[in-house]
mmCIF file of C-alpha atoms in Angstrom:
data_model
loop_
_atom_site.group_PDB
_atom_site.id
_atom_site.type_symbol
_atom_site.label_atom_id
_atom_site.label_comp_id
_atom_site.label_asym_id
_atom_site.label_seq_id
_atom_site.Cartn_x
_atom_site.Cartn_y
_atom_site.Cartn_z
ATOM 1 C CA UNK A 995 -73.101 -29.163 95.574
ATOM 2 C CA UNK A 996 -73.815 -31.528 93.163
ATOM 3 C CA UNK A 997 -70.054 -31.325 92.033
ATOM 4 C CA UNK A 998 -69.179 -31.626 95.663
ATOM 5 C CA UNK A 999 -70.908 -35.380 95.717
ATOM 6 C CA UNK A 1000 -68.878 -36.434 92.372
ATOM 7 C CA UNK A 1001 -65.204 -34.755 93.218
ATOM 8 C CA UNK A 1002 -64.954 -37.574 96.196
ATOM 9 C CA UNK A 1003 -66.464 -40.122 93.509
ATOM 10 C CA UNK A 1004 -64.635 -39.190 90.403
ATOM 11 C CA UNK A 1005 -61.743 -39.688 93.159
ATOM 12 C CA UNK A 1006 -62.334 -42.555 94.099
ATOM 13 C CA UNK A 1007 -62.479 -43.714 90.275
ATOM 14 C CA UNK A 1008 -59.052 -42.580 89.254
ATOM 15 C CA UNK A 1009 -57.727 -43.761 92.525
ATOM 16 C CA UNK A 1010 -59.256 -47.434 91.680
ATOM 17 C CA UNK A 1011 -57.649 -46.967 87.674
ATOM 18 C CA UNK A 1012 -54.031 -45.912 88.809
ATOM 19 C CA UNK A 1013 -53.966 -49.059 91.450
ATOM 20 C CA UNK A 1014 -55.014 -51.048 87.715
ATOM 21 C CA UNK A 1015 -52.324 -49.536 85.582
ATOM 22 C CA UNK A 1016 -49.769 -49.923 88.099
ATOM 23 C CA UNK A 1017 -50.319 -53.166 88.697
ATOM 24 C CA UNK A 1018 -51.316 -53.585 84.592
ATOM 25 C CA UNK A 1019 -47.776 -52.168 83.621
ATOM 26 C CA UNK A 1020 -44.987 -53.654 86.870
ATOM 27 C CA UNK A 1021 -46.982 -57.029 86.897
ATOM 28 C CA UNK A 1022 -47.454 -59.518 90.074
ATOM 29 C CA UNK A 1023 -45.345 -58.690 92.408
ATOM 30 C CA UNK A 1024 -43.043 -61.722 92.442
ATOM 31 C CA UNK A 1025 -43.238 -61.831 88.160
ATOM 32 C CA UNK A 1026 -39.680 -60.599 86.524
ATOM 33 C CA UNK A 1027 -41.558 -58.701 83.335
ATOM 34 C CA UNK A 1028 -40.437 -60.367 80.425
ATOM 35 C CA UNK A 1029 -39.258 -56.971 79.434
ATOM 36 C CA UNK A 1030 -35.977 -56.553 82.710
ATOM 37 C CA UNK A 1031 -35.042 -59.976 81.993
ATOM 38 C CA UNK A 1032 -31.117 -60.360 80.721
ATOM 39 C CA UNK A 1033 -30.660 -61.909 77.581
ATOM 40 C CA UNK A 1034 -30.057 -66.037 78.283
ATOM 41 C CA UNK A 1035 -26.154 -65.904 78.190
ATOM 42 C CA UNK A 1036 -25.997 -63.027 80.416
ATOM 43 C CA UNK A 1037 -28.431 -63.584 83.206
ATOM 44 C CA UNK A 1038 -26.515 -67.068 83.158
ATOM 45 C CA UNK A 1039 -22.701 -64.967 83.336
ATOM 46 C CA UNK A 1040 -24.060 -63.441 86.029
ATOM 47 C CA UNK A 1041 -24.966 -66.415 88.032
ATOM 48 C CA UNK A 1042 -22.441 -68.980 86.857
ATOM 49 C CA UNK A 1043 -18.910 -69.162 87.091
ATOM 50 C CA UNK A 1044 -16.366 -70.539 84.514
ATOM 51 C CA UNK A 1045 -19.313 -70.279 82.489
ATOM 52 C CA UNK A 1046 -17.206 -68.521 79.349
ATOM 53 C CA UNK A 1047 -14.501 -71.388 79.705
ATOM 54 C CA UNK A 1048 -17.034 -74.251 79.453
ATOM 55 C CA UNK A 1049 -18.003 -75.767 75.813
ATOM 56 C CA UNK A 1050 -20.679 -74.214 74.155
ATOM 57 C CA UNK A 1051 -23.328 -76.843 72.082
ATOM 58 C CA UNK A 1052 -25.789 -75.277 69.505
ATOM 59 C CA UNK A 1053 -29.740 -76.451 68.820
ATOM 60 C CA UNK A 1054 -28.603 -79.557 66.868
ATOM 61 C CA UNK A 1055 -26.327 -80.769 69.008
ATOM 62 C CA UNK A 1056 -28.058 -79.675 72.339
ATOM 63 C CA UNK A 1057 -31.681 -81.845 70.503
ATOM 64 C CA UNK A 1058 -29.085 -84.991 69.626
ATOM 65 C CA UNK A 1059 -27.591 -85.107 73.248
ATOM 66 C CA UNK A 1060 -30.160 -83.936 75.697
ATOM 67 C CA UNK A 1061 -33.990 -84.446 73.827
ATOM 68 C CA UNK A 1062 -35.067 -80.840 74.034
ATOM 69 C CA UNK A 1063 -36.572 -79.465 70.289
ATOM 70 C CA UNK A 1064 -35.615 -76.227 69.180
ATOM 71 C CA UNK A 1065 -39.757 -75.492 69.462
ATOM 72 C CA UNK A 1066 -39.978 -76.464 71.938
ATOM 73 C CA UNK A 1067 -38.030 -71.995 74.019
ATOM 74 C CA UNK A 1068 -37.471 -69.196 73.227
ATOM 75 C CA UNK A 1069 -33.796 -69.345 73.727
ATOM 76 C CA UNK A 1070 -31.108 -71.525 75.644
ATOM 77 C CA UNK A 1071 -28.228 -72.642 76.756
ATOM 78 C CA UNK A 1072 -26.307 -76.089 77.616
ATOM 79 C CA UNK A 1073 -22.071 -75.752 78.501
ATOM 80 C CA UNK A 1074 -20.373 -78.988 79.483
ATOM 81 C CA UNK A 1075 -17.439 -78.183 81.298
ATOM 82 C CA UNK A 1076 -14.234 -81.437 82.498
ATOM 83 C CA UNK A 1077 -13.032 -82.230 85.308
ATOM 84 C CA UNK A 1078 -9.145 -82.304 85.631
ATOM 85 C CA UNK A 1079 -9.221 -86.658 84.476
ATOM 86 C CA UNK A 1080 -10.811 -85.389 80.936
ATOM 87 C CA UNK A 1081 -14.548 -86.460 82.086
ATOM 88 C CA UNK A 1082 -16.867 -84.257 80.735
ATOM 89 C CA UNK A 1083 -18.317 -83.632 85.058
ATOM 90 C CA UNK A 1084 -19.895 -79.469 84.664
ATOM 91 C CA UNK A 1085 -23.034 -78.999 82.587
ATOM 92 C CA UNK A 1086 -25.409 -76.074 82.268
ATOM 93 C CA UNK A 1087 -28.545 -76.673 80.629
ATOM 94 C CA UNK A 1088 -31.021 -74.302 80.957
ATOM 95 C CA UNK A 1089 -33.917 -73.491 79.168
ATOM 96 C CA UNK A 1090 -36.750 -70.279 78.616
ATOM 97 C CA UNK A 1091 -39.187 -72.440 77.532
ATOM 98 C CA UNK A 1092 -42.602 -71.078 74.972
ATOM 99 C CA UNK A 1093 -45.003 -71.117 77.667
ATOM 100 C CA UNK A 1094 -46.123 -73.858 80.800
ATOM 101 C CA UNK A 1095 -46.679 -76.822 78.601
ATOM 102 C CA UNK A 1096 -43.326 -76.536 76.744
ATOM 103 C CA UNK A 1097 -41.888 -75.838 80.120
ATOM 104 C CA UNK A 1098 -43.292 -79.168 81.483
ATOM 105 C CA UNK A 1099 -42.027 -81.523 79.253
ATOM 106 C CA UNK A 1100 -38.579 -80.064 79.384
ATOM 107 C CA UNK A 1101 -38.840 -80.094 82.973
ATOM 108 C CA UNK A 1102 -38.885 -83.493 82.201
ATOM 109 C CA UNK A 1103 -36.402 -84.111 79.475
ATOM 110 C CA UNK A 1104 -33.620 -82.690 82.307
ATOM 111 C CA UNK A 1105 -34.940 -85.080 85.211
ATOM 112 C CA UNK A 1106 -34.389 -88.244 82.079
ATOM 113 C CA UNK A 1107 -31.282 -87.004 81.132
ATOM 114 C CA UNK A 1108 -29.690 -86.456 84.803
ATOM 115 C CA UNK A 1109 -30.997 -90.036 86.176
ATOM 116 C CA UNK A 1110 -29.163 -90.784 82.666
ATOM 117 C CA UNK A 1111 -26.165 -89.017 83.794
ATOM 118 C CA UNK A 1112 -26.271 -91.048 87.144
ATOM 119 C CA UNK A 1113 -26.421 -94.494 85.855
ATOM 120 C CA UNK A 1114 -23.538 -93.660 83.786
ATOM 121 C CA UNK A 1115 -21.071 -92.235 86.204
ATOM 122 C CA UNK A 1116 -22.370 -93.913 89.458
ATOM 123 C CA UNK A 1117 -19.727 -97.031 89.045
ATOM 124 C CA UNK A 1118 -18.010 -95.375 86.993
ATOM 125 C CA UNK A 1119 -17.020 -91.722 87.745
ATOM 126 C CA UNK A 1120 -18.327 -91.670 91.086
ATOM 127 C CA UNK A 1121 -16.999 -87.851 92.121
ATOM 128 C CA UNK A 1122 -19.552 -87.211 89.159
ATOM 129 C CA UNK A 1123 -21.776 -89.026 90.350
ATOM 130 C CA UNK A 1124 -21.171 -86.837 94.084
ATOM 131 C CA UNK A 1125 -22.134 -84.105 91.926
ATOM 132 C CA UNK A 1126 -25.076 -85.207 90.712
ATOM 133 C CA UNK A 1127 -26.510 -86.147 93.543
ATOM 134 C CA UNK A 1128 -26.737 -82.380 94.815
ATOM 135 C CA UNK A 1129 -28.292 -81.139 91.161
ATOM 136 C CA UNK A 1130 -31.418 -80.832 90.598
ATOM 137 C CA UNK A 1131 -34.088 -79.241 87.762
ATOM 138 C CA UNK A 1132 -36.088 -76.530 89.212
ATOM 139 C CA UNK A 1133 -38.217 -74.434 86.994
ATOM 140 C CA UNK A 1134 -39.246 -70.889 88.182
ATOM 141 C CA UNK A 1135 -42.358 -69.392 85.646
ATOM 142 C CA UNK A 1136 -41.677 -70.965 82.155
ATOM 143 C CA UNK A 1137 -37.989 -71.693 83.132
ATOM 144 C CA UNK A 1138 -35.815 -74.886 83.185
ATOM 145 C CA UNK A 1139 -32.480 -75.135 84.643
ATOM 146 C CA UNK A 1140 -30.370 -77.823 85.178
ATOM 147 C CA UNK A 1141 -26.828 -77.099 86.676
ATOM 148 C CA UNK A 1142 -24.671 -79.509 87.361
ATOM 149 C CA UNK A 1143 -21.751 -78.368 89.610
ATOM 150 C CA UNK A 1144 -20.118 -78.324 93.101
ATOM 151 C CA UNK A 1145 -21.977 -75.772 93.813
ATOM 152 C CA UNK A 1146 -25.292 -76.095 91.992
ATOM 153 C CA UNK A 1147 -28.301 -74.778 94.454
ATOM 154 C CA UNK A 1148 -25.885 -71.781 95.088
ATOM 155 C CA UNK A 1149 -25.565 -71.151 91.176
ATOM 156 C CA UNK A 1150 -29.229 -72.288 90.357
ATOM 157 C CA UNK A 1151 -30.873 -69.601 93.289
ATOM 158 C CA UNK A 1152 -28.683 -67.119 91.989
ATOM 159 C CA UNK A 1153 -29.479 -67.933 87.957
ATOM 160 C CA UNK A 1154 -33.549 -68.510 88.492
ATOM 161 C CA UNK A 1155 -33.643 -65.015 91.412
ATOM 162 C CA UNK A 1156 -33.738 -62.945 88.165
ATOM 163 C CA UNK A 1157 -36.693 -65.338 86.270
ATOM 164 C CA UNK B 529 32.978 -92.346 -12.570
ATOM 165 C CA UNK B 530 34.966 -91.625 -9.769
ATOM 166 C CA UNK B 531 33.257 -88.280 -9.443
ATOM 167 C CA UNK B 532 29.968 -89.840 -9.259
ATOM 168 C CA UNK B 533 31.025 -92.876 -6.448
ATOM 169 C CA UNK B 534 32.255 -90.362 -4.464
ATOM 170 C CA UNK B 535 29.336 -87.818 -5.293
ATOM 171 C CA UNK B 536 26.661 -90.873 -4.128
ATOM 172 C CA UNK B 537 28.504 -91.080 -0.991
ATOM 173 C CA UNK B 538 28.957 -88.102 0.336
ATOM 174 C CA UNK B 539 25.092 -87.593 -0.562
ATOM 175 C CA UNK B 540 25.128 -91.163 0.788
ATOM 176 C CA UNK B 541 26.166 -89.987 4.149
ATOM 177 C CA UNK B 542 24.576 -86.238 4.545
ATOM 178 C CA UNK B 543 21.378 -88.509 4.185
ATOM 179 C CA UNK B 544 22.654 -90.915 7.242
ATOM 180 C CA UNK B 545 24.035 -88.939 9.615
ATOM 181 C CA UNK B 546 19.744 -87.482 10.611
ATOM 182 C CA UNK B 547 18.656 -90.845 10.426
ATOM 183 C CA UNK B 548 21.409 -91.616 13.267
ATOM 184 C CA UNK B 549 20.703 -88.964 15.072
ATOM 185 C CA UNK B 550 16.560 -89.662 15.453
ATOM 186 C CA UNK B 551 18.050 -92.574 16.334
ATOM 187 C CA UNK B 552 20.028 -91.616 19.412
ATOM 188 C CA UNK B 553 17.539 -89.276 20.248
ATOM 189 C CA UNK B 554 14.914 -92.046 20.628
ATOM 190 C CA UNK B 555 16.893 -94.082 22.730
ATOM 191 C CA UNK B 556 17.851 -91.140 24.629
ATOM 192 C CA UNK B 557 14.098 -90.341 24.999
ATOM 193 C CA UNK B 558 13.541 -95.159 26.418
ATOM 194 C CA UNK B 559 16.635 -94.206 28.524
ATOM 195 C CA UNK B 560 14.256 -91.125 29.518
ATOM 196 C CA UNK B 561 11.298 -93.437 30.449
ATOM 197 C CA UNK B 562 12.587 -96.336 31.344
ATOM 198 C CA UNK B 563 14.364 -94.257 34.381
ATOM 199 C CA UNK B 564 11.266 -91.941 35.419
ATOM 200 C CA UNK B 565 9.792 -91.815 38.392
ATOM 201 C CA UNK B 566 5.997 -91.482 38.477
ATOM 202 C CA UNK B 567 4.736 -88.452 39.676
ATOM 203 C CA UNK B 568 3.702 -89.037 43.004
ATOM 204 C CA UNK B 569 0.293 -88.312 44.573
ATOM 205 C CA UNK B 570 0.252 -84.992 46.545
ATOM 206 C CA UNK B 571 -1.111 -84.457 50.081
ATOM 207 C CA UNK B 572 -3.568 -82.645 50.550
ATOM 208 C CA UNK B 573 -4.490 -79.872 52.177
ATOM 209 C CA UNK B 574 -5.063 -80.524 56.123
ATOM 210 C CA UNK B 575 -8.764 -79.185 55.685
ATOM 211 C CA UNK B 576 -9.348 -80.986 52.233
ATOM 212 C CA UNK B 577 -9.160 -84.184 54.478
ATOM 213 C CA UNK B 578 -10.913 -83.034 56.425
ATOM 214 C CA UNK B 579 -13.847 -84.100 54.042
ATOM 215 C CA UNK B 580 -13.699 -87.357 54.326
ATOM 216 C CA UNK B 581 -15.748 -87.127 57.796
ATOM 217 C CA UNK B 582 -18.559 -85.607 56.396
ATOM 218 C CA UNK B 583 -21.498 -87.412 57.246
ATOM 219 C CA UNK B 584 -19.823 -88.815 59.552
ATOM 220 C CA UNK B 585 -20.029 -90.128 63.811
ATOM 221 C CA UNK B 586 -17.898 -91.237 66.170
ATOM 222 C CA UNK B 587 -18.760 -93.403 68.311
ATOM 223 C CA UNK B 588 -17.338 -94.313 71.410
ATOM 224 C CA UNK B 589 -16.994 -93.381 75.494
ATOM 225 C CA UNK B 590 -15.266 -91.207 77.563
ATOM 226 C CA UNK B 591 -11.957 -91.982 75.236
ATOM 227 C CA UNK B 592 -14.105 -90.144 72.654
ATOM 228 C CA UNK B 593 -16.094 -87.596 74.421
ATOM 229 C CA UNK B 594 -12.917 -86.037 74.780
ATOM 230 C CA UNK B 595 -12.070 -86.218 71.324
ATOM 231 C CA UNK B 596 -16.028 -84.355 71.166
ATOM 232 C CA UNK B 597 -15.191 -81.534 73.543
ATOM 233 C CA UNK B 598 -11.465 -80.584 71.849
ATOM 234 C CA UNK B 599 -13.165 -81.028 68.065
ATOM 235 C CA UNK B 600 -16.015 -78.568 69.587
ATOM 236 C CA UNK B 601 -13.402 -76.048 70.834
ATOM 237 C CA UNK B 602 -11.354 -76.109 67.702
ATOM 238 C CA UNK B 603 -14.792 -75.202 65.850
ATOM 239 C CA UNK B 604 -15.374 -72.297 67.152
ATOM 240 C CA UNK B 605 -11.747 -70.920 65.243
ATOM 241 C CA UNK B 606 -12.169 -72.962 62.238
ATOM 242 C CA UNK B 607 -15.718 -74.132 62.353
ATOM 243 C CA UNK B 608 -15.126 -76.971 58.990
ATOM 244 C CA UNK B 609 -13.207 -79.020 62.263
ATOM 245 C CA UNK B 610 -13.724 -82.364 61.503
ATOM 246 C CA UNK B 611 -16.533 -80.656 58.441
ATOM 247 C CA UNK B 612 -19.588 -81.571 60.731
ATOM 248 C CA UNK B 613 -18.876 -85.194 61.957
ATOM 249 C CA UNK B 614 -21.165 -85.452 65.119
ATOM 250 C CA UNK B 615 -20.164 -87.589 68.407
ATOM 251 C CA UNK B 616 -22.097 -89.826 69.620
ATOM 252 C CA UNK B 617 -20.537 -90.815 73.268
ATOM 253 C CA UNK B 618 -21.001 -92.260 76.328
ATOM 254 C CA UNK B 619 -18.780 -92.208 79.209
ATOM 255 C CA UNK B 620 -18.914 -95.595 80.361
ATOM 256 C CA UNK B 621 -20.445 -97.655 76.633
ATOM 257 C CA UNK B 622 -19.250 -100.982 76.605
ATOM 258 C CA UNK B 623 -18.197 -103.042 73.633
ATOM 259 C CA UNK B 624 -20.403 -105.511 74.526
ATOM 260 C CA UNK B 625 -23.315 -103.009 74.711
ATOM 261 C CA UNK B 626 -22.906 -101.638 71.291
ATOM 262 C CA UNK B 627 -23.385 -105.398 70.246
ATOM 263 C CA UNK B 628 -26.852 -105.589 71.238
ATOM 264 C CA UNK B 629 -30.158 -104.750 69.179
ATOM 265 C CA UNK B 630 -31.523 -103.248 72.928
ATOM 266 C CA UNK B 631 -30.815 -101.435 75.065
ATOM 267 C CA UNK B 632 -28.854 -102.800 78.575
ATOM 268 C CA UNK B 633 -30.784 -101.997 81.864
ATOM 269 C CA UNK B 634 -27.903 -101.766 84.201
ATOM 270 C CA UNK B 635 -25.485 -100.478 81.693
ATOM 271 C CA UNK B 636 -25.149 -97.231 80.565
ATOM 272 C CA UNK B 637 -26.272 -96.734 77.403
ATOM 273 C CA UNK B 638 -26.635 -93.947 74.171
ATOM 274 C CA UNK B 639 -29.019 -91.192 73.750
ATOM 275 C CA UNK B 640 -30.198 -90.302 71.240
ATOM 276 C CA UNK B 641 -32.658 -87.195 71.085
ATOM 277 C CA UNK B 642 -33.591 -88.001 74.784
ATOM 278 C CA UNK B 643 -33.966 -91.726 74.235
ATOM 279 C CA UNK B 644 -31.906 -94.294 75.415
ATOM 280 C CA UNK B 645 -30.863 -96.551 72.503
ATOM 281 C CA UNK B 646 -29.080 -99.413 70.701
ATOM 282 C CA UNK B 647 -26.158 -98.495 68.919
ATOM 283 C CA UNK B 648 -27.728 -99.922 65.696
ATOM 284 C CA UNK B 649 -30.810 -98.015 65.984
ATOM 285 C CA UNK B 650 -29.528 -95.157 65.989
ATOM 286 C CA UNK B 651 -27.080 -96.227 63.246
ATOM 287 C CA UNK B 652 -31.473 -96.713 61.676
ATOM 288 C CA UNK B 653 -31.581 -93.338 63.011
ATOM 289 C CA UNK B 654 -29.609 -90.908 61.476
ATOM 290 C CA UNK B 655 -27.863 -92.827 58.886
ATOM 291 C CA UNK B 656 -24.202 -91.269 58.178
ATOM 292 C CA UNK B 657 -22.513 -92.058 55.610
ATOM 293 C CA UNK B 658 -19.279 -93.137 58.002
ATOM 294 C CA UNK B 659 -18.853 -94.495 61.326
ATOM 295 C CA UNK B 660 -16.162 -94.127 62.928
ATOM 296 C CA UNK B 661 -16.243 -96.373 66.164
ATOM 297 C CA UNK B 662 -13.676 -96.493 69.394
ATOM 298 C CA UNK B 663 -14.935 -98.444 72.430
ATOM 299 C CA UNK B 664 -13.055 -101.597 74.126
ATOM 300 C CA UNK B 665 -11.724 -99.271 76.897
ATOM 301 C CA UNK B 666 -14.280 -100.364 79.462
ATOM 302 C CA UNK B 667 -14.580 -103.827 78.093
ATOM 303 C CA UNK B 668 -11.516 -104.367 79.331
ATOM 304 C CA UNK B 669 -10.771 -106.203 76.207
ATOM 305 C CA UNK B 670 -7.956 -107.006 75.581
ATOM 306 C CA UNK B 671 -8.635 -109.667 78.201
ATOM 307 C CA UNK B 672 -12.089 -110.881 76.809
ATOM 308 C CA UNK B 673 -10.165 -112.074 73.049
ATOM 309 C CA UNK B 674 -12.280 -114.630 72.846
ATOM 310 C CA UNK B 675 -15.540 -112.073 72.962
ATOM 311 C CA UNK B 676 -14.320 -110.150 71.526
ATOM 312 C CA UNK B 677 -14.869 -111.244 67.696
ATOM 313 C CA UNK B 678 -18.172 -111.560 68.418
ATOM 314 C CA UNK B 679 -18.494 -108.207 69.921
ATOM 315 C CA UNK B 680 -17.283 -106.678 67.220
ATOM 316 C CA UNK B 681 -18.648 -108.425 64.483
ATOM 317 C CA UNK B 682 -22.413 -108.620 65.504
ATOM 318 C CA UNK B 683 -21.641 -105.016 66.036
ATOM 319 C CA UNK B 684 -20.846 -104.726 62.239
ATOM 320 C CA UNK B 685 -23.528 -106.590 61.547
ATOM 321 C CA UNK B 686 -26.359 -104.722 62.999
ATOM 322 C CA UNK B 687 -25.636 -101.934 61.442
ATOM 323 C CA UNK B 688 -25.760 -102.859 58.275
ATOM 324 C CA UNK B 689 -28.769 -104.408 59.587
ATOM 325 C CA UNK B 690 -30.263 -101.307 59.964
ATOM 326 C CA UNK B 691 -28.216 -98.692 58.000
ATOM 327 C CA UNK B 692 -26.720 -101.066 54.584
ATOM 328 C CA UNK B 693 -25.615 -97.982 53.280
ATOM 329 C CA UNK B 694 -22.813 -96.948 56.362
ATOM 330 C CA UNK B 695 -19.206 -97.990 56.108
ATOM 331 C CA UNK B 696 -17.552 -98.840 59.689
ATOM 332 C CA UNK B 697 -14.941 -97.955 60.509
ATOM 333 C CA UNK B 698 -12.897 -99.620 63.615
ATOM 334 C CA UNK B 699 -9.709 -97.426 65.309
ATOM 335 C CA UNK B 700 -7.941 -99.167 66.865
ATOM 336 C CA UNK B 701 -7.247 -99.069 71.259
ATOM 337 C CA UNK B 702 -5.570 -96.103 72.246
ATOM 338 C CA UNK B 703 -2.768 -96.836 74.094
ATOM 339 C CA UNK B 704 -1.854 -97.110 77.981
ATOM 340 C CA UNK B 705 0.445 -95.301 80.461
ATOM 341 C CA UNK B 706 3.041 -97.483 82.749
ATOM 342 C CA UNK B 707 1.001 -96.234 85.523
ATOM 343 C CA UNK B 708 -1.700 -97.914 84.188
ATOM 344 C CA UNK B 709 -0.127 -100.741 84.497
ATOM 345 C CA UNK B 710 1.324 -101.249 86.926
ATOM 346 C CA UNK B 711 -1.597 -104.072 88.586
ATOM 347 C CA UNK B 712 -1.830 -105.410 84.602
ATOM 348 C CA UNK B 713 0.582 -105.957 81.376
ATOM 349 C CA UNK B 714 -3.202 -103.807 79.954
ATOM 350 C CA UNK B 715 -0.239 -102.955 77.051
ATOM 351 C CA UNK B 716 0.313 -106.340 75.330
ATOM 352 C CA UNK B 717 -3.561 -106.971 75.967
ATOM 353 C CA UNK B 718 -5.035 -103.618 74.170
ATOM 354 C CA UNK B 719 -2.133 -104.635 71.468
ATOM 355 C CA UNK B 720 -3.030 -108.295 70.951
ATOM 356 C CA UNK B 721 -7.071 -106.916 70.240
ATOM 357 C CA UNK B 722 -5.682 -104.208 67.954
ATOM 358 C CA UNK B 723 -3.817 -106.766 66.012
ATOM 359 C CA UNK B 724 -7.603 -108.950 66.216
ATOM 360 C CA UNK B 725 -9.236 -106.023 65.661
ATOM 361 C CA UNK B 726 -6.803 -105.516 61.935
ATOM 362 C CA UNK B 727 -7.796 -109.067 61.162
ATOM 363 C CA UNK B 728 -11.322 -109.248 61.904
ATOM 364 C CA UNK B 729 -11.433 -106.306 59.420
ATOM 365 C CA UNK B 730 -10.049 -108.838 56.535
ATOM 366 C CA UNK B 731 -12.777 -110.792 56.456
ATOM 367 C CA UNK B 732 -15.158 -108.738 57.725
ATOM 368 C CA UNK B 733 -17.080 -106.128 56.031
ATOM 369 C CA UNK B 734 -15.082 -102.709 58.080
ATOM 370 C CA UNK B 735 -12.044 -101.064 57.671
ATOM 371 C CA UNK B 736 -9.614 -100.712 60.484
ATOM 372 C CA UNK B 737 -7.610 -97.058 61.565
ATOM 373 C CA UNK B 738 -4.462 -97.529 63.278
ATOM 374 C CA UNK B 739 -4.396 -95.122 65.387
ATOM 375 C CA UNK B 740 -2.550 -96.077 68.605
ATOM 376 C CA UNK B 741 0.959 -96.081 66.826
ATOM 377 C CA UNK B 742 1.778 -92.440 66.887
ATOM 378 C CA UNK B 743 0.705 -92.181 70.599
ATOM 379 C CA UNK B 744 3.073 -94.682 71.384
ATOM 380 C CA UNK B 745 6.778 -93.987 73.254
ATOM 381 C CA UNK B 746 9.327 -96.301 72.553
ATOM 382 C CA UNK B 747 8.509 -98.924 75.021
ATOM 383 C CA UNK B 748 4.213 -98.882 73.698
ATOM 384 C CA UNK B 749 3.383 -97.188 76.657
ATOM 385 C CA UNK B 750 1.036 -93.525 76.177
ATOM 386 C CA UNK B 751 3.618 -91.044 77.958
ATOM 387 C CA UNK B 752 2.246 -88.680 80.639
ATOM 388 C CA UNK B 753 2.933 -86.510 78.820
ATOM 389 C CA UNK B 754 -0.697 -86.955 76.673
ATOM 390 C CA UNK B 755 -2.953 -88.311 78.968
ATOM 391 C CA UNK B 756 -4.756 -86.188 80.722
ATOM 392 C CA UNK B 757 -5.439 -88.897 83.995
ATOM 393 C CA UNK B 758 -2.216 -90.379 83.902
ATOM 394 C CA UNK B 759 -3.891 -93.925 82.896
ATOM 395 C CA UNK B 760 -5.138 -93.360 79.032
ATOM 396 C CA UNK B 761 -7.882 -89.924 78.692
ATOM 397 C CA UNK B 762 -5.679 -87.905 76.410
ATOM 398 C CA UNK B 763 -6.084 -84.449 76.813
ATOM 399 C CA UNK B 764 -5.493 -81.767 73.777
ATOM 400 C CA UNK B 765 -1.785 -82.816 72.771
ATOM 401 C CA UNK B 766 -3.263 -86.473 72.218
ATOM 402 C CA UNK B 767 -6.090 -85.998 70.799
ATOM 403 C CA UNK B 768 -4.235 -83.404 67.939
ATOM 404 C CA UNK B 769 -2.301 -86.403 67.042
ATOM 405 C CA UNK B 770 -5.454 -89.229 67.267
ATOM 406 C CA UNK B 771 -6.427 -86.224 64.123
ATOM 407 C CA UNK B 772 -3.004 -86.075 62.718
ATOM 408 C CA UNK B 773 -3.441 -90.080 62.445
ATOM 409 C CA UNK B 774 -6.891 -89.761 61.348
ATOM 410 C CA UNK B 775 -5.864 -87.131 58.324
ATOM 411 C CA UNK B 776 -2.980 -89.542 57.429
ATOM 412 C CA UNK B 777 -5.713 -92.301 56.962
ATOM 413 C CA UNK B 778 -8.141 -89.918 54.620
ATOM 414 C CA UNK B 779 -4.508 -89.743 52.358
ATOM 415 C CA UNK B 780 -4.386 -92.835 52.168
ATOM 416 C CA UNK B 781 -8.252 -93.522 51.017
ATOM 417 C CA UNK B 782 -8.000 -90.924 48.830
ATOM 418 C CA UNK B 783 -4.521 -92.300 47.520
ATOM 419 C CA UNK B 784 -5.792 -95.994 46.974
ATOM 420 C CA UNK B 785 -9.263 -94.152 44.514
ATOM 421 C CA UNK B 786 -11.401 -95.003 47.466
ATOM 422 C CA UNK B 787 -12.486 -91.414 47.939
ATOM 423 C CA UNK B 788 -11.407 -88.179 46.465
ATOM 424 C CA UNK B 789 -13.041 -84.256 48.151
ATOM 425 C CA UNK B 790 -15.766 -82.982 46.548
ATOM 426 C CA UNK B 791 -15.078 -80.157 44.523
#
């Protein structure tokens, strides 16, 4: 008799435990577990056409040119591409920040950089300025991205889908 | 007596021969020295000359931005290309803005580590060994020669104030295409600015580097084969000539004893 009462209780406890284990290993729906993320370069190559032909910059240059300190991120990518006149036009700035606070700081730096590029090109290179107007900084989880291109919105969406 | 005299004469003659030979040899040696050409100073390999640009910064506008892209791409295969030289470039940067010790509220500024700053302040932070400046195109400086002297001398003065040990080099403006000169003869104006710049280098504390001559055709224009935009932005072939001119300059500094490569 006692066993008959205990079995449903035991089954309920096991069921709850199973659900807990499921979510602990899979994460909250909508978040991509860190273990499933591709390395940043691979993820960017899948989403950004022509990335491999763009000029690559190291961490020191990224800090000097854009202003993001290596202390803020675990991975970064900074590449530029020229237009037919030899001017830097396309740019890919991506950071996987160390934490949420770092991501907020990087977001601010990227927005500042975007504004500076608009000032630089507004009169001098109207075609690049137009591209900048179509581009904006995006944040998902702790990944911050600024993709300056003719197809910025699509490339950004494609890239952030995996973040 | 006669035999003795003859013997003495023979001995004298025998002694005189080596003395004469020695004198002749000395004369020959003197002749050789008089006509000898001093050994020419050897041309250093390009890889060695690139050491001249260690701890240097190139400052400029979109023309130098092209140079930066070219350098970055070369460094993929040749990490020592132009040593560890850095670039401070902004597409529409003005010589006028470079001559100020504050940031412009209307024109584009240089940025360093995310902050807009004046050139002299950045020099104060970076303290490079050498700074190579190429500016003036966006100012249309050839049309403002009266202002050019003020901008150049003030830029030099400010850099020295913020970074006294930095050696300053102003590069000549690179030439423009015939297409760019359809409206006005910018070719002549650019040349006049370069003459002014060279003259200023003789009375101010900076060095002038001539990089334009190798880029010109017989009429003084930039050939369109060296331009990306049919105006003045150099393509890779044009930048290669620019680099060649800089290496020649480094060689001249070596020959004048003003620089020596690190052993």
